[in-house]
Amino acid sequence: MRDSSRLTRRAALGLTAAALPLAVATPASAATAIGGERLARDGIQAGDASTLPKKLTARSWLIADHKTGEVLASYRAHQRLAPASTLKMLFADTVLGKFERTRTYRVTDADLADVPSGSSLVGVKPGILYTVHQLWQGVFLRSGNDAVHVLAHMNGGIAATVAEMQAKAKDLQALDTHVVSPDGFDHPGQVSSAYDLTLFARHGLHDEDFSSYCSTRVANFPAGGKKTFQIQNTDRLLSGAYGLRPYPGIIGVKNGYTSHAGNTFTGAATRGGRTLLVTVMHPANGGNEVYKETAALLDWGFGKGSSARAVGTLVDPLSEGGATASPTPSGAKGAPGASGSSASSSSDGSSPWPMLGGAAGAVAVLAGGAFALRRRRAAVAAAKSRDLDGS
């Protein structure tokens, strides 16, 4: 097997292209005031924190109303942390509507050459003809990085897809997010936040295909010829696996885990005509803890939090008339890591990613670099598209 710390030449070139315009680094603990000033503060934000679940160990979490966008409670909503496969929600928001579900594509070795060793896989094989529908099932149910890379190559390549995802994040006003790879795999500088991941889920759930895929429990996946094998959704609140019961009213959305990021999960559930969104990032313990803390927040939201006053809001996309929100500079009063802020949890709030020197370690997207980024990746995409099998 390849060393998981190394990338193939193709992947390295794509990731280098993604980083080049990013000449200035922003500390990973920086916060923005998007969604309301309280969301940029450290500590728990809630109308009455005493009613919240008592054993929340996550380094960051947020609960919001899907319909109104009201944030009911949060903890370090804008803390920048490694997102793991929850970043695939942004990938879906960006690429899902581009190809018809019935379109077929024959996978090549080149499509899978840049899948990082150690990735979660659904079992995509070169030479097999897949429908777009089947590839998306592989993304949502098994969090397959192989399926993500095939779809990314169909979309013009890794670098082009990363550029589009970053542009999509900007439109959604998810300014805590810096995309390095489309699959969410561990790469230095790849970060998001509980606030941004909740934005991705809320936006995605407005799409019928996104909602259908993230709520699918099992499916049959091609194995070659006429053979198939069954795949099951890795969302344990949906499947009820590993000793957990399916959460009542659960409708998705996406879980993630890597050795560096720990466990991350964004879930949505409906009860009594109301849908709530919860994101939990990096709880103290692995295994089922991320699901237990999500379930506890959902229980609170449907119960004691049903009359909670909003502490912020999930903003609308700029392309849908959302008002432009301004970021709060690093070190601003109330921002995580700022002097004088008071935490109400034992989490240390530090980023799992050390800051890297130079352009490759930058985690802030510069407005002036965005145009250059798109041009560079468009050129890369054009070169790569000639190698793709367009069947």
mmCIF file of N, CA, C and O in Angstrom, residues 31-33 36-45 74-79 328 332-337 341-343:
data_model
loop_
_atom_site.group_PDB
_atom_site.id
_atom_site.type_symbol
_atom_site.label_atom_id
_atom_site.label_comp_id
_atom_site.label_asym_id
_atom_site.label_seq_id
_atom_site.Cartn_x
_atom_site.Cartn_y
_atom_site.Cartn_z
ATOM 1 N N ALA A 31 -12.405 33.862 13.936
ATOM 2 C CA ALA A 31 -13.850 33.724 13.836
ATOM 3 C C ALA A 31 -14.411 34.825 12.956
ATOM 4 O O ALA A 31 -13.793 35.861 12.746
ATOM 5 N N THR A 32 -15.577 34.595 12.434
ATOM 6 C CA THR A 32 -16.283 35.623 11.681
ATOM 7 C C THR A 32 -17.566 35.963 12.419
ATOM 8 O O THR A 32 -18.050 35.204 13.257
ATOM 9 N N ALA A 33 -18.102 37.118 12.095
ATOM 10 C CA ALA A 33 -19.354 37.542 12.711
ATOM 11 C C ALA A 33 -20.543 37.209 11.828
ATOM 12 O O ALA A 33 -21.636 37.697 12.060
ATOM 13 N N GLY A 36 -24.348 36.743 12.939
ATOM 14 C CA GLY A 36 -24.614 37.452 14.185
ATOM 15 C C GLY A 36 -23.389 37.523 15.071
ATOM 16 O O GLY A 36 -22.569 36.606 15.107
ATOM 17 N N GLU A 37 -23.267 38.621 15.788
ATOM 18 C CA GLU A 37 -22.086 38.866 16.613
ATOM 19 C C GLU A 37 -21.885 37.807 17.687
ATOM 20 O O GLU A 37 -20.757 37.433 18.012
ATOM 21 N N ARG A 38 -22.960 37.274 18.232
ATOM 22 C CA ARG A 38 -22.825 36.285 19.303
ATOM 23 C C ARG A 38 -22.154 35.006 18.821
ATOM 24 O O ARG A 38 -21.478 34.319 19.593
ATOM 25 N N LEU A 39 -22.330 34.689 17.550
ATOM 26 C CA LEU A 39 -21.749 33.459 17.027
ATOM 27 C C LEU A 39 -20.232 33.546 16.908
ATOM 28 O O LEU A 39 -19.568 32.525 16.746
ATOM 29 N N ALA A 40 -19.688 34.748 16.960
ATOM 30 C CA ALA A 40 -18.235 34.921 16.915
ATOM 31 C C ALA A 40 -17.608 34.857 18.296
ATOM 32 O O ALA A 40 -16.392 34.872 18.425
ATOM 33 N N ARG A 41 -18.430 34.789 19.333
ATOM 34 C CA ARG A 41 -17.909 34.744 20.698
ATOM 35 C C ARG A 41 -17.470 33.342 21.082
ATOM 36 O O ARG A 41 -17.909 32.354 20.514
ATOM 37 N N ASP A 42 -16.621 33.306 22.095
ATOM 38 C CA ASP A 42 -16.240 32.035 22.688
ATOM 39 C C ASP A 42 -17.326 31.637 23.691
ATOM 40 O O ASP A 42 -18.164 32.445 24.087
ATOM 41 N N GLY A 43 -17.310 30.380 24.095
ATOM 42 C CA GLY A 43 -18.269 29.932 25.089
ATOM 43 C C GLY A 43 -19.617 29.576 24.489
ATOM 44 O O GLY A 43 -19.900 29.824 23.317
ATOM 45 N N ILE A 44 -20.466 28.991 25.313
ATOM 46 C CA ILE A 44 -21.805 28.593 24.872
ATOM 47 C C ILE A 44 -22.674 29.821 24.670
ATOM 48 O O ILE A 44 -22.714 30.722 25.505
ATOM 49 N N GLN A 45 -23.383 29.837 23.550
ATOM 50 C CA GLN A 45 -24.331 30.908 23.257
ATOM 51 C C GLN A 45 -25.731 30.311 23.242
ATOM 52 O O GLN A 45 -26.036 29.450 22.425
ATOM 53 N N SER A 74 -25.267 27.536 20.322
ATOM 54 C CA SER A 74 -24.015 27.169 19.666
ATOM 55 C C SER A 74 -22.865 27.219 20.655
ATOM 56 O O SER A 74 -22.962 27.817 21.729
ATOM 57 N N TYR A 75 -21.782 26.604 20.250
ATOM 58 C CA TYR A 75 -20.526 26.688 20.991
ATOM 59 C C TYR A 75 -19.405 26.792 19.971
ATOM 60 O O TYR A 75 -19.196 25.892 19.171
ATOM 61 N N ARG A 76 -18.737 27.924 19.953
ATOM 62 C CA ARG A 76 -17.650 28.175 19.007
ATOM 63 C C ARG A 76 -18.084 27.860 17.577
ATOM 64 O O ARG A 76 -17.453 27.070 16.858
ATOM 65 N N ALA A 77 -19.151 28.500 17.168
ATOM 66 C CA ALA A 77 -19.772 28.198 15.878
ATOM 67 C C ALA A 77 -18.832 28.389 14.702
ATOM 68 O O ALA A 77 -18.934 27.685 13.698
ATOM 69 N N HIS A 78 -17.923 29.346 14.816
ATOM 70 C CA HIS A 78 -17.022 29.645 13.703
ATOM 71 C C HIS A 78 -15.607 29.119 13.911
ATOM 72 O O HIS A 78 -14.698 29.498 13.186
ATOM 73 N N GLN A 79 -15.423 28.241 14.896
ATOM 74 C CA GLN A 79 -14.094 27.668 15.128
ATOM 75 C C GLN A 79 -13.683 26.840 13.921
ATOM 76 O O GLN A 79 -14.406 25.943 13.483
ATOM 77 N N THR A 328 -15.142 39.173 11.003
ATOM 78 C CA THR A 328 -14.499 39.820 12.134
ATOM 79 C C THR A 328 -13.021 39.477 12.096
ATOM 80 O O THR A 328 -12.675 38.311 12.001
ATOM 81 N N ALA A 332 -10.423 39.786 17.305
ATOM 82 C CA ALA A 332 -11.469 40.726 17.679
ATOM 83 C C ALA A 332 -12.106 40.297 18.980
ATOM 84 O O ALA A 332 -12.130 39.125 19.327
ATOM 85 N N LYS A 333 -12.659 41.236 19.699
ATOM 86 C CA LYS A 333 -13.269 40.943 20.987
ATOM 87 C C LYS A 333 -14.365 39.900 20.832
ATOM 88 O O LYS A 333 -15.260 40.048 20.011
ATOM 89 N N GLY A 334 -14.263 38.860 21.630
ATOM 90 C CA GLY A 334 -15.283 37.810 21.598
ATOM 91 C C GLY A 334 -14.952 36.666 20.679
ATOM 92 O O GLY A 334 -15.598 35.647 20.714
ATOM 93 N N ALA A 335 -13.954 36.843 19.789
ATOM 94 C CA ALA A 335 -13.605 35.767 18.876
ATOM 95 C C ALA A 335 -12.857 34.674 19.614
ATOM 96 O O ALA A 335 -12.093 34.950 20.525
ATOM 97 N N PRO A 336 -13.060 33.414 19.229
ATOM 98 C CA PRO A 336 -12.320 32.338 19.870
ATOM 99 C C PRO A 336 -10.824 32.596 19.810
ATOM 100 O O PRO A 336 -10.280 32.903 18.768
ATOM 101 N N GLY A 337 -10.179 32.498 20.929
ATOM 102 C CA GLY A 337 -8.756 32.732 20.985
ATOM 103 C C GLY A 337 -8.397 34.162 21.319
ATOM 104 O O GLY A 337 -7.242 34.485 21.565
ATOM 105 N N SER A 341 -11.863 36.687 26.238
ATOM 106 C CA SER A 341 -13.025 35.833 26.005
ATOM 107 C C SER A 341 -13.071 34.760 27.069
ATOM 108 O O SER A 341 -12.068 34.309 27.571
ATOM 109 N N SER A 342 -14.274 34.343 27.418
ATOM 110 C CA SER A 342 -14.435 33.350 28.481
ATOM 111 C C SER A 342 -15.068 32.097 27.935
ATOM 112 O O SER A 342 -16.159 32.133 27.395
ATOM 113 N N ALA A 343 -14.372 30.991 28.057
ATOM 114 C CA ALA A 343 -14.899 29.722 27.563
ATOM 115 C C ALA A 343 -15.763 29.078 28.627
ATOM 116 O O ALA A 343 -15.527 29.217 29.810
#
